[in-house]
PDB file of C-alpha atoms in Angstrom:
ATOM      1  CA  UNK Z   1     117.426 -74.270-143.032  1.00 49.00           C
ATOM      2  CA  UNK Z   2     118.618 -76.831-140.443  1.00 58.00           C
ATOM      3  CA  UNK Z   3     118.285 -80.592-140.462  1.00 64.00           C
ATOM      4  CA  UNK Z   4     116.143 -80.646-137.327  1.00 74.00           C
ATOM      5  CA  UNK Z   5     112.459 -81.363-137.567  1.00 81.00           C
ATOM      6  CA  UNK Z   6     110.414 -78.861-135.575  1.00 91.00           C
ATOM      7  CA  UNK Z   7     106.948 -79.650-136.899  1.00 91.00           C
ATOM      8  CA  UNK Z   8     105.244 -83.021-136.767  1.00 91.00           C
ATOM      9  CA  UNK Z   9     102.134 -83.202-138.905  1.00 91.00           C
ATOM     10  CA  UNK Z  10      99.005 -84.969-137.625  1.00 90.00           C
ATOM     11  CA  UNK Z  11      99.374 -87.918-139.982  1.00 89.00           C
ATOM     12  CA  UNK Z  12     102.823 -88.678-138.481  1.00 89.00           C
ATOM     13  CA  UNK Z  13     101.716 -88.047-134.893  1.00 89.00           C
ATOM     14  CA  UNK Z  14      98.931 -90.599-135.188  1.00 90.00           C
ATOM     15  CA  UNK Z  15     100.932 -93.378-136.890  1.00 89.00           C
ATOM     16  CA  UNK Z  16     101.502 -95.119-133.513  1.00 88.00           C
ATOM     17  CA  UNK Z  17     104.696 -96.851-134.688  1.00 86.00           C
ATOM     18  CA  UNK Z  18     106.090 -97.534-131.208  1.00 85.00           C
ATOM     19  CA  UNK Z  19     104.637 -99.856-128.604  1.00 85.00           C
ATOM     20  CA  UNK Z  20     105.042 -99.049-124.930  1.00 83.00           C
ATOM     21  CA  UNK Z  21     104.632-101.821-122.395  1.00 81.00           C
ATOM     22  CA  UNK Z  22     105.308-102.521-118.741  1.00 83.00           C
ATOM     23  CA  UNK Z  23     106.847-105.719-117.389  1.00 83.00           C
ATOM     24  CA  UNK Z  24     104.615-105.722-114.316  1.00 86.00           C
ATOM     25  CA  UNK Z  25     101.291-105.216-116.130  1.00 83.00           C
ATOM     26  CA  UNK Z  26     100.335-107.433-119.096  1.00 82.00           C
ATOM     27  CA  UNK Z  27      97.414-105.057-119.854  1.00 80.00           C
ATOM     28  CA  UNK Z  28      99.937-102.342-120.743  1.00 83.00           C
ATOM     29  CA  UNK Z  29     100.614-102.782-124.435  1.00 84.00           C
ATOM     30  CA  UNK Z  30     100.098 -99.267-125.734  1.00 89.00           C
ATOM     31  CA  UNK Z  31     100.794 -98.098-129.303  1.00 90.00           C
ATOM     32  CA  UNK Z  32     102.171 -94.565-129.378  1.00 92.00           C
ATOM     33  CA  UNK Z  33     104.244 -91.877-131.026  1.00 92.00           C
ATOM     34  CA  UNK Z  34     107.088 -90.291-129.064  1.00 92.00           C
ATOM     35  CA  UNK Z  35     106.767 -86.698-130.235  1.00 94.00           C
ATOM     36  CA  UNK Z  36     109.547 -85.485-127.935  1.00 94.00           C
ATOM     37  CA  UNK Z  37     112.176 -87.690-129.565  1.00 92.00           C
ATOM     38  CA  UNK Z  38     111.015 -86.769-133.072  1.00 92.00           C
ATOM     39  CA  UNK Z  39     111.908 -83.100-132.481  1.00 94.00           C
ATOM     40  CA  UNK Z  40     114.913 -83.670-130.219  1.00 93.00           C
ATOM     41  CA  UNK Z  41     113.462 -82.636-126.859  1.00 94.00           C
ATOM     42  CA  UNK Z  42     115.606 -83.899-123.990  1.00 92.00           C
ATOM     43  CA  UNK Z  43     114.026 -82.463-120.826  1.00 93.00           C
ATOM     44  CA  UNK Z  44     110.378 -83.003-121.717  1.00 95.00           C
ATOM     45  CA  UNK Z  45     108.465 -86.200-122.455  1.00 95.00           C
ATOM     46  CA  UNK Z  46     105.410 -86.036-124.716  1.00 96.00           C
ATOM     47  CA  UNK Z  47     103.717 -88.868-126.587  1.00 95.00           C
ATOM     48  CA  UNK Z  48     100.423 -89.544-128.291  1.00 97.00           C
ATOM     49  CA  UNK Z  49      99.174 -92.943-127.124  1.00 96.00           C
ATOM     50  CA  UNK Z  50      96.243 -95.197-127.931  1.00 96.00           C
ATOM     51  CA  UNK Z  51      95.091 -97.384-125.045  1.00 96.00           C
ATOM     52  CA  UNK Z  52      93.094-100.303-126.454  1.00 95.00           C
ATOM     53  CA  UNK Z  53      89.754-101.357-124.972  1.00 96.00           C
ATOM     54  CA  UNK Z  54      90.423-103.062-121.645  1.00 95.00           C
ATOM     55  CA  UNK Z  55      94.019-101.798-121.494  1.00 94.00           C
ATOM     56  CA  UNK Z  56      96.041 -99.702-119.059  1.00 95.00           C
ATOM     57  CA  UNK Z  57      98.542 -96.913-119.714  1.00 93.00           C
ATOM     58  CA  UNK Z  58     100.873 -97.996-116.922  1.00 92.00           C
ATOM     59  CA  UNK Z  59     101.171 -99.577-113.510  1.00 94.00           C
ATOM     60  CA  UNK Z  60      99.747 -97.801-110.432  1.00 96.00           C
ATOM     61  CA  UNK Z  61     102.691 -95.565-109.491  1.00 96.00           C
ATOM     62  CA  UNK Z  62     103.971 -92.243-108.203  1.00 96.00           C
ATOM     63  CA  UNK Z  63     107.116 -90.307-109.100  1.00 94.00           C
ATOM     64  CA  UNK Z  64     109.442 -88.449-106.755  1.00 92.00           C
ATOM     65  CA  UNK Z  65     111.416 -86.276-109.187  1.00 92.00           C
ATOM     66  CA  UNK Z  66     109.404 -85.910-112.388  1.00 94.00           C
ATOM     67  CA  UNK Z  67     106.091 -84.278-113.173  1.00 96.00           C
ATOM     68  CA  UNK Z  68     103.489 -86.071-115.296  1.00 97.00           C
ATOM     69  CA  UNK Z  69     100.352 -85.034-117.145  1.00 98.00           C
ATOM     70  CA  UNK Z  70      97.587 -86.516-119.309  1.00 98.00           C
ATOM     71  CA  UNK Z  71      95.303 -84.793-121.839  1.00 98.00           C
ATOM     72  CA  UNK Z  72      92.414 -86.817-123.292  1.00 98.00           C
ATOM     73  CA  UNK Z  73      91.924 -86.401-127.057  1.00 98.00           C
ATOM     74  CA  UNK Z  74      89.406 -89.131-127.934  1.00 98.00           C
ATOM     75  CA  UNK Z  75      87.424 -91.755-126.050  1.00 98.00           C
ATOM     76  CA  UNK Z  76      86.871 -92.258-122.344  1.00 98.00           C
ATOM     77  CA  UNK Z  77      89.083 -93.533-119.582  1.00 98.00           C
ATOM     78  CA  UNK Z  78      89.244 -93.936-115.845  1.00 99.00           C
ATOM     79  CA  UNK Z  79      92.062 -92.504-113.769  1.00 98.00           C
ATOM     80  CA  UNK Z  80      92.733 -94.078-110.400  1.00 98.00           C
ATOM     81  CA  UNK Z  81      94.240 -91.350-108.207  1.00 98.00           C
ATOM     82  CA  UNK Z  82      95.213 -92.376-104.692  1.00 97.00           C
ATOM     83  CA  UNK Z  83      92.654 -95.245-104.737  1.00 96.00           C
ATOM     84  CA  UNK Z  84      89.789 -93.079-106.057  1.00 98.00           C
ATOM     85  CA  UNK Z  85      88.519 -93.531-109.616  1.00 98.00           C
ATOM     86  CA  UNK Z  86      87.498 -90.613-111.851  1.00 99.00           C
ATOM     87  CA  UNK Z  87      85.898 -90.765-115.313  1.00 99.00           C
ATOM     88  CA  UNK Z  88      87.758 -88.841-118.043  1.00 99.00           C
ATOM     89  CA  UNK Z  89      86.676 -87.728-121.510  1.00 98.00           C
ATOM     90  CA  UNK Z  90      87.872 -85.545-124.408  1.00 98.00           C
ATOM     91  CA  UNK Z  91      89.393 -82.263-123.242  1.00 98.00           C
ATOM     92  CA  UNK Z  92      90.036 -83.428-119.666  1.00 99.00           C
ATOM     93  CA  UNK Z  93      93.496 -82.709-118.260  1.00 99.00           C
ATOM     94  CA  UNK Z  94      95.184 -84.401-115.296  1.00 98.00           C
ATOM     95  CA  UNK Z  95      98.474 -83.229-113.759  1.00 98.00           C
ATOM     96  CA  UNK Z  96     100.817 -84.713-111.176  1.00 97.00           C
ATOM     97  CA  UNK Z  97     103.456 -82.429-109.666  1.00 95.00           C
ATOM     98  CA  UNK Z  98     106.696 -83.783-108.209  1.00 92.00           C
ATOM     99  CA  UNK Z  99     106.147 -86.093-105.197  1.00 91.00           C
ATOM    100  CA  UNK Z 100     102.475 -86.551-106.068  1.00 91.00           C
ATOM    101  CA  UNK Z 101     100.041 -89.336-105.207  1.00 96.00           C
ATOM    102  CA  UNK Z 102      99.939 -92.755-106.932  1.00 97.00           C
ATOM    103  CA  UNK Z 103      97.879 -92.980-110.120  1.00 97.00           C
ATOM    104  CA  UNK Z 104      97.026 -95.180-113.099  1.00 97.00           C
ATOM    105  CA  UNK Z 105      95.118 -94.473-116.327  1.00 97.00           C
ATOM    106  CA  UNK Z 106      92.872 -97.327-117.500  1.00 97.00           C
ATOM    107  CA  UNK Z 107      90.478 -97.938-120.374  1.00 97.00           C
ATOM    108  CA  UNK Z 108      87.698-100.280-119.240  1.00 97.00           C
ATOM    109  CA  UNK Z 109      85.542 -99.280-122.217  1.00 98.00           C
ATOM    110  CA  UNK Z 110      84.914-100.922-125.616  1.00 97.00           C
ATOM    111  CA  UNK Z 111      86.607 -98.210-127.719  1.00 97.00           C
ATOM    112  CA  UNK Z 112      90.227 -97.054-127.783  1.00 97.00           C
ATOM    113  CA  UNK Z 113      91.311 -94.107-125.651  1.00 98.00           C
ATOM    114  CA  UNK Z 114      93.668 -91.620-127.345  1.00 97.00           C
ATOM    115  CA  UNK Z 115      95.570 -89.089-125.276  1.00 97.00           C
ATOM    116  CA  UNK Z 116      98.669 -86.971-124.977  1.00 97.00           C
ATOM    117  CA  UNK Z 117     100.880 -87.927-122.065  1.00 97.00           C
ATOM    118  CA  UNK Z 118     104.025 -86.266-120.897  1.00 96.00           C
ATOM    119  CA  UNK Z 119     106.042 -84.651-118.203  1.00 96.00           C
ATOM    120  CA  UNK Z 120     109.522 -83.670-117.200  1.00 95.00           C
ATOM    121  CA  UNK Z 121     112.534 -85.867-117.893  1.00 93.00           C
ATOM    122  CA  UNK Z 122     115.186 -85.863-115.178  1.00 92.00           C
ATOM    123  CA  UNK Z 123     118.529 -87.650-115.105  1.00 92.00           C
ATOM    124  CA  UNK Z 124     117.540 -89.278-111.802  1.00 91.00           C
ATOM    125  CA  UNK Z 125     114.063 -90.396-110.752  1.00 92.00           C
ATOM    126  CA  UNK Z 126     112.434 -92.534-108.092  1.00 92.00           C
ATOM    127  CA  UNK Z 127     109.159 -94.341-108.794  1.00 93.00           C
ATOM    128  CA  UNK Z 128     107.048 -96.092-106.191  1.00 95.00           C
ATOM    129  CA  UNK Z 129     104.683 -98.941-107.064  1.00 95.00           C
ATOM    130  CA  UNK Z 130     102.682 -99.265-103.825  1.00 96.00           C
ATOM    131  CA  UNK Z 131     100.402-102.104-104.959  1.00 95.00           C
ATOM    132  CA  UNK Z 132     103.424-104.155-105.980  1.00 95.00           C
ATOM    133  CA  UNK Z 133     105.575-103.241-102.989  1.00 95.00           C
ATOM    134  CA  UNK Z 134     108.398-102.027-105.238  1.00 95.00           C
ATOM    135  CA  UNK Z 135     110.558 -98.937-105.629  1.00 94.00           C
ATOM    136  CA  UNK Z 136     112.589 -98.106-108.720  1.00 92.00           C
ATOM    137  CA  UNK Z 137     115.660 -95.880-108.820  1.00 93.00           C
ATOM    138  CA  UNK Z 138     116.603 -94.674-112.297  1.00 92.00           C
ATOM    139  CA  UNK Z 139     119.739 -92.816-113.295  1.00 93.00           C
ATOM    140  CA  UNK Z 140     119.875 -92.220-117.036  1.00 89.00           C
ATOM    141  CA  UNK Z 141     119.144 -95.571-118.677  1.00 88.00           C
ATOM    142  CA  UNK Z 142     120.119 -97.624-115.610  1.00 92.00           C
ATOM    143  CA  UNK Z 143     117.395 -98.861-113.254  1.00 91.00           C
ATOM    144  CA  UNK Z 144     117.503-100.595-109.897  1.00 92.00           C
ATOM    145  CA  UNK Z 145     114.390-102.224-108.414  1.00 92.00           C
ATOM    146  CA  UNK Z 146     113.894-102.880-104.709  1.00 92.00           C
ATOM    147  CA  UNK Z 147     111.192-104.574-102.687  1.00 92.00           C
ATOM    148  CA  UNK Z 148     109.891-102.020-100.204  1.00 88.00           C
ATOM    149  CA  UNK Z 149     109.400-104.804 -97.637  1.00 88.00           C
ATOM    150  CA  UNK Z 150     113.210-105.091 -97.473  1.00 87.00           C
ATOM    151  CA  UNK Z 151     113.711-101.375 -96.761  1.00 80.00           C
ATOM    152  CA  UNK Z 152     115.321-100.385 -93.493  1.00 77.00           C
ATOM    153  CA  UNK Z 153     114.671 -96.934 -92.096  1.00 73.00           C
ATOM    154  CA  UNK Z 154     117.579 -95.056 -90.613  1.00 66.00           C
ATOM    155  CA  UNK Z 155     117.487 -91.802 -88.725  1.00 64.00           C
ATOM    156  CA  UNK Z 156     119.767 -88.946 -89.797  1.00 63.00           C
ATOM    157  CA  UNK Z 157     121.887 -89.605 -86.679  1.00 62.00           C
ATOM    158  CA  UNK Z 158     122.483 -93.162 -87.938  1.00 65.00           C
ATOM    159  CA  UNK Z 159     123.490 -91.768 -91.308  1.00 60.00           C
ATOM    160  CA  UNK Z 160     125.988 -89.407 -89.653  1.00 63.00           C
ATOM    161  CA  UNK Z 161     127.455 -92.362 -87.767  1.00 67.00           C
ATOM    162  CA  UNK Z 162     127.755 -94.436 -90.949  1.00 64.00           C
ATOM    163  CA  UNK Z 163     129.446 -91.587 -92.819  1.00 63.00           C
ATOM    164  CA  UNK Z 164     131.829 -90.895 -89.923  1.00 65.00           C
ATOM    165  CA  UNK Z 165     132.712 -94.587 -89.565  1.00 64.00           C
ATOM    166  CA  UNK Z 166     133.331 -94.976 -93.298  1.00 61.00           C
ATOM    167  CA  UNK Z 167     135.395 -91.785 -93.354  1.00 62.00           C
ATOM    168  CA  UNK Z 168     137.590 -93.035 -90.471  1.00 62.00           C
ATOM    169  CA  UNK Z 169     138.042 -96.383 -92.256  1.00 63.00           C
ATOM    170  CA  UNK Z 170     139.104 -94.584 -95.430  1.00 62.00           C
ATOM    171  CA  UNK Z 171     141.735 -92.613 -93.472  1.00 65.00           C
ATOM    172  CA  UNK Z 172     143.138 -95.849 -92.003  1.00 67.00           C
ATOM    173  CA  UNK Z 173     143.434 -97.380 -95.468  1.00 63.00           C
ATOM    174  CA  UNK Z 174     145.581 -94.513 -96.815  1.00 57.00           C
TER     175      UNK Z 174
END
């Protein structure tokens, strides 16, 4: 029999030994268990989390490259999807395909909300935080944050010109 753990028993899953938080939202201090890491999954994220009364699971965001989902186990929550709020309870499932709309799970109630959260895990991802005016680029464990107000749009023709100019410069430098 191998050294890998393939089964996580309920008592371990609900220990909530890790705390997840988000720099941009002080209401995001969420105890959880990262089930994916416990069994060695690399391309899938899955955690059991407990959102305390009055807490949030994250910041209002959308992802460009990864899918996300939420399954409510216990308690009630509110999911804000594209500026519309929806009440959630035990057994409710919410899914966000790649390039989906912004969303945020909140617990405005007096009891904890327990849910499974997960999704795909890609080497590269882009996350938009429209209420904060920020965009995050992540490659592996490295992240870069940009203010969307500083973004400059360029047409594909401009991109061709930039590439051609840089290519010509590189030839001159040889």
